[in-house]
């Protein structure tokens, strides 16, 4: 996968920076019993941010073991864990910063004919998404979807994320967190037409980013 984040006018977003990322992964899964699966996944990431006058780069290699259990066809539980090695290069700050860190996560999924429910948690190295470098990300999310009629349904979701920079922690560190809640409705109009509308309320806490600390709450609406 590849992504690129670009702010056309940096003066409008003090404390945030352009960023890019590339990643690739491969996995092997094996069914050890009727309801049990085990496997392993390797992942590589290159995470780059572009502060004024240079660029910060973090490359990661991770090997994660995972296990999934299906006590019933409609309910599943999974978890993963393993080591991640990262090497962060900040030319304007100091020498490369190599480090090992644990990666882990878990998830629960449950479905019925008209309902579905999911909870997920992960602890991983990830792109800072506009921060000055890559981060150690702790995230948790949950969602619930309910069909009201055969063609109309409602869903709600919420989540929390904590971002801690991998770089050497300066006094003006931009560590912070966000929390969101979403509600959406969807309607199957015909065999070929599906319409959805949603509302999200997002609150971000980053005391050293003026743009966010000045307006920590954002309301987002969407139609698709």
Short mmCIF file of C-alpha atoms in Angstrom, two decimals:
data_model
loop_
_atom_site.label_atom_id
_atom_site.label_comp_id
_atom_site.label_asym_id
_atom_site.label_seq_id
_atom_site.Cartn_x
_atom_site.Cartn_y
_atom_site.Cartn_z
CA UNK A 1 0.00 0.00 0.00
CA UNK A 2 1.04 3.59 -0.64
CA UNK A 3 -0.21 6.88 0.78
CA UNK A 4 0.69 10.55 0.50
CA UNK A 5 -0.43 13.45 2.71
CA UNK A 6 0.14 16.98 1.39
CA UNK A 7 -0.81 20.37 2.84
CA UNK A 8 -0.93 22.93 -0.01
CA UNK A 9 -0.35 25.87 2.37
CA UNK A 10 1.84 24.98 5.40
CA UNK A 11 1.12 28.37 6.98
CA UNK A 12 -2.48 27.28 7.52
CA UNK A 13 -1.48 24.14 9.49
CA UNK A 14 1.27 25.10 11.97
CA UNK A 15 2.59 22.01 13.74
CA UNK A 16 1.55 19.60 10.98
CA UNK A 17 3.69 18.33 8.10
CA UNK A 18 3.49 16.48 4.79
CA UNK A 19 3.96 12.72 5.02
CA UNK A 20 4.15 9.58 2.91
CA UNK A 21 4.19 5.86 3.59
CA UNK A 22 4.77 2.59 1.77
CA UNK A 23 4.17 -0.87 3.19
CA UNK A 24 3.98 -4.51 2.18
CA UNK A 25 3.14 -7.73 3.98
CA UNK A 26 2.78 -11.47 3.52
CA UNK A 27 1.09 -14.06 5.73
CA UNK A 28 0.59 -17.79 6.09
CA UNK A 29 -2.45 -19.29 7.79
CA UNK A 30 -3.06 -22.91 8.76
CA UNK A 31 -6.24 -24.55 10.06
CA UNK A 32 -5.18 -26.76 12.97
CA UNK A 33 -8.72 -27.87 13.88
CA UNK A 34 -12.29 -27.25 12.78
CA UNK A 35 -12.53 -24.00 14.74
CA UNK A 36 -8.88 -23.01 15.21
CA UNK A 37 -6.48 -21.19 12.90
CA UNK A 38 -2.88 -20.14 13.47
CA UNK A 39 -0.44 -18.30 11.28
CA UNK A 40 2.34 -15.76 10.89
CA UNK A 41 2.64 -12.41 9.17
CA UNK A 42 5.66 -10.37 8.08
CA UNK A 43 5.28 -6.64 7.45
CA UNK A 44 7.62 -3.91 6.20
CA UNK A 45 6.88 -0.18 6.41
CA UNK A 46 8.64 2.98 5.32
CA UNK A 47 7.16 6.05 7.04
CA UNK A 48 8.40 9.51 6.06
CA UNK A 49 7.48 12.99 7.32
CA UNK A 50 8.75 16.28 5.93
CA UNK A 51 9.38 18.92 8.62
CA UNK A 52 10.77 22.27 7.50
CA UNK A 53 14.25 21.89 6.07
CA UNK A 54 14.48 18.09 5.96
CA UNK A 55 12.76 14.75 6.31
CA UNK A 56 12.35 12.16 9.06
CA UNK A 57 12.19 8.49 8.10
CA UNK A 58 11.26 5.35 10.01
CA UNK A 59 11.59 1.85 8.55
CA UNK A 60 10.00 -1.09 10.37
CA UNK A 61 10.16 -4.86 10.09
CA UNK A 62 7.74 -6.96 12.08
CA UNK A 63 6.96 -10.67 12.48
CA UNK A 64 3.57 -11.30 14.09
CA UNK A 65 2.00 -14.60 15.12
CA UNK A 66 -1.77 -14.80 15.14
CA UNK A 67 -4.49 -17.12 16.35
CA UNK A 68 -8.22 -17.18 15.51
CA UNK A 69 -10.96 -19.17 17.21
CA UNK A 70 -14.52 -19.68 15.93
CA UNK A 71 -16.63 -21.18 18.74
CA UNK A 72 -19.64 -20.77 16.42
CA UNK A 73 -19.94 -19.83 12.73
CA UNK A 74 -21.20 -16.39 13.77
CA UNK A 75 -18.70 -15.58 16.52
CA UNK A 76 -14.92 -15.27 16.30
CA UNK A 77 -12.04 -14.20 18.51
CA UNK A 78 -8.54 -13.42 17.29
CA UNK A 79 -5.28 -12.12 18.69
CA UNK A 80 -1.80 -11.39 17.39
CA UNK A 81 1.58 -10.47 18.79
CA UNK A 82 5.26 -10.31 18.00
CA UNK A 83 8.35 -8.10 17.79
CA UNK A 84 8.74 -5.00 15.64
CA UNK A 85 12.12 -3.47 14.85
CA UNK A 86 12.26 0.17 13.80
CA UNK A 87 15.08 2.44 12.69
CA UNK A 88 14.33 6.17 12.82
CA UNK A 89 16.55 8.66 11.00
CA UNK A 90 16.24 12.36 11.88
CA UNK A 91 19.17 14.15 10.19
CA UNK A 92 18.47 17.47 11.92
CA UNK A 93 18.27 15.94 15.40
CA UNK A 94 20.92 13.24 15.82
CA UNK A 95 22.17 9.77 14.84
CA UNK A 96 19.79 6.95 13.80
CA UNK A 97 17.58 5.59 16.56
CA UNK A 98 17.10 1.79 16.28
CA UNK A 99 14.74 0.09 18.70
CA UNK A 100 12.71 -3.05 19.36
CA UNK A 101 9.12 -2.81 20.51
CA UNK A 102 6.25 -5.27 21.01
CA UNK A 103 3.26 -5.33 18.67
CA UNK A 104 -0.02 -6.87 19.77
CA UNK A 105 -3.74 -6.77 19.24
CA UNK A 106 -7.04 -8.57 19.64
CA UNK A 107 -10.49 -8.55 18.10
CA UNK A 108 -13.97 -9.96 18.62
CA UNK A 109 -16.59 -10.26 15.88
CA UNK A 110 -20.20 -11.39 16.19
CA UNK A 111 -22.89 -11.52 13.51
CA UNK A 112 -26.53 -12.45 13.25
CA UNK A 113 -29.01 -12.31 10.40
CA UNK A 114 -29.73 -8.60 10.99
CA UNK A 115 -26.97 -7.51 13.38
CA UNK A 116 -23.20 -7.37 13.62
CA UNK A 117 -20.83 -6.28 16.37
CA UNK A 118 -17.05 -5.86 16.50
CA UNK A 119 -14.39 -4.69 18.97
CA UNK A 120 -10.70 -4.31 18.08
CA UNK A 121 -7.52 -3.18 19.82
CA UNK A 122 -3.97 -2.82 18.48
CA UNK A 123 -0.55 -1.61 19.63
CA UNK A 124 1.65 -0.91 16.58
CA UNK A 125 4.12 1.46 14.97
CA UNK A 126 2.27 3.63 12.45
CA UNK A 127 2.46 6.81 10.39
CA UNK A 128 2.03 10.00 12.38
CA UNK A 129 -0.56 11.24 9.88
CA UNK A 130 0.80 14.79 9.84
CA UNK A 131 2.91 14.71 13.03
CA UNK A 132 6.64 15.29 12.80
CA UNK A 133 7.44 11.54 12.69
CA UNK A 134 6.18 7.97 13.07
CA UNK A 135 4.31 7.03 16.24
CA UNK A 136 3.63 4.18 18.61
CA UNK A 137 -0.11 3.87 18.12
CA UNK A 138 -2.54 2.42 20.65
CA UNK A 139 -6.02 2.25 19.18
CA UNK A 140 -9.34 0.74 20.19
CA UNK A 141 -12.60 0.76 18.27
CA UNK A 142 -16.05 -0.74 18.34
CA UNK A 143 -18.98 -0.88 15.93
CA UNK A 144 -22.57 -2.09 15.88
CA UNK A 145 -24.76 -2.46 12.80
CA UNK A 146 -28.47 -3.22 12.84
CA UNK A 147 -30.83 -3.87 9.93
CA UNK A 148 -34.18 -2.22 10.57
CA UNK A 149 -35.84 -3.56 7.43
CA UNK A 150 -34.63 -5.67 4.53
CA UNK A 151 -33.23 -2.59 2.77
CA UNK A 152 -32.65 -0.03 5.58
CA UNK A 153 -30.07 -0.15 8.35
CA UNK A 154 -28.30 1.89 11.03
CA UNK A 155 -24.77 1.64 12.38
CA UNK A 156 -22.83 3.29 15.20
CA UNK A 157 -19.09 3.25 15.83
CA UNK A 158 -16.58 4.78 18.19
CA UNK A 159 -12.88 4.71 18.84
CA UNK A 160 -9.87 6.05 20.72
CA UNK A 161 -6.26 6.48 19.55
CA UNK A 162 -3.11 7.49 21.42
CA UNK A 163 -0.10 8.65 19.38
CA UNK A 164 3.36 8.71 20.99
CA UNK A 165 6.22 9.85 18.77
CA UNK A 166 9.09 7.41 18.21
CA UNK A 167 11.57 10.26 17.94
CA UNK A 168 13.64 11.47 20.85
CA UNK A 169 11.06 13.17 23.02
CA UNK A 170 11.60 16.98 22.97
CA UNK A 171 10.15 19.33 25.54
CA UNK A 172 7.53 20.44 23.01
CA UNK A 173 6.51 16.87 22.13
CA UNK A 174 3.37 16.60 20.00
CA UNK A 175 2.10 13.38 21.60
CA UNK A 176 -1.67 13.34 21.84
CA UNK A 177 -4.88 11.41 21.45
CA UNK A 178 -8.20 11.47 19.63
CA UNK A 179 -11.66 10.08 20.27
CA UNK A 180 -14.56 9.82 17.83
CA UNK A 181 -18.14 8.68 17.52
CA UNK A 182 -20.05 8.00 14.29
CA UNK A 183 -23.65 7.26 13.41
CA UNK A 184 -24.79 6.41 9.91
CA UNK A 185 -27.83 5.16 8.02
CA UNK A 186 -27.95 3.28 4.74
CA UNK A 187 -30.66 2.41 2.27
CA UNK A 188 -30.63 -0.11 -0.57
CA UNK A 189 -32.69 1.77 -3.16
CA UNK A 190 -32.49 -0.89 -5.86
CA UNK A 191 -30.28 -3.73 -7.04
CA UNK A 192 -27.78 -1.20 -8.39
CA UNK A 193 -28.19 1.81 -6.05
CA UNK A 194 -27.04 2.06 -2.42
CA UNK A 195 -27.13 5.32 -0.45
CA UNK A 196 -25.52 6.05 2.93
CA UNK A 197 -25.22 9.16 5.12
CA UNK A 198 -23.18 9.61 8.26
CA UNK A 199 -22.18 12.05 11.01
CA UNK A 200 -18.91 11.94 12.97
CA UNK A 201 -17.84 13.96 15.99
CA UNK A 202 -14.08 13.98 16.52
CA UNK A 203 -12.13 15.42 19.45
CA UNK A 204 -8.34 15.68 19.27
CA UNK A 205 -5.98 16.66 22.10
CA UNK A 206 -2.53 17.85 20.96
CA UNK A 207 -1.47 20.76 23.15
CA UNK A 208 1.57 21.72 21.04
CA UNK A 209 -0.24 21.90 17.70
CA UNK A 210 -1.94 25.32 17.57
CA UNK A 211 -4.35 24.38 14.79
CA UNK A 212 -5.77 21.45 16.80
CA UNK A 213 -5.60 22.97 20.29
CA UNK A 214 -7.49 26.00 18.99
CA UNK A 215 -10.32 23.90 17.54
CA UNK A 216 -10.14 20.46 19.18
CA UNK A 217 -13.67 19.39 18.17
CA UNK A 218 -14.58 18.69 14.55
CA UNK A 219 -17.96 17.75 13.10
CA UNK A 220 -17.96 15.78 9.84
CA UNK A 221 -20.85 14.83 7.61
CA UNK A 222 -20.73 12.44 4.67
CA UNK A 223 -22.99 11.12 1.92
CA UNK A 224 -22.08 8.32 -0.44
#
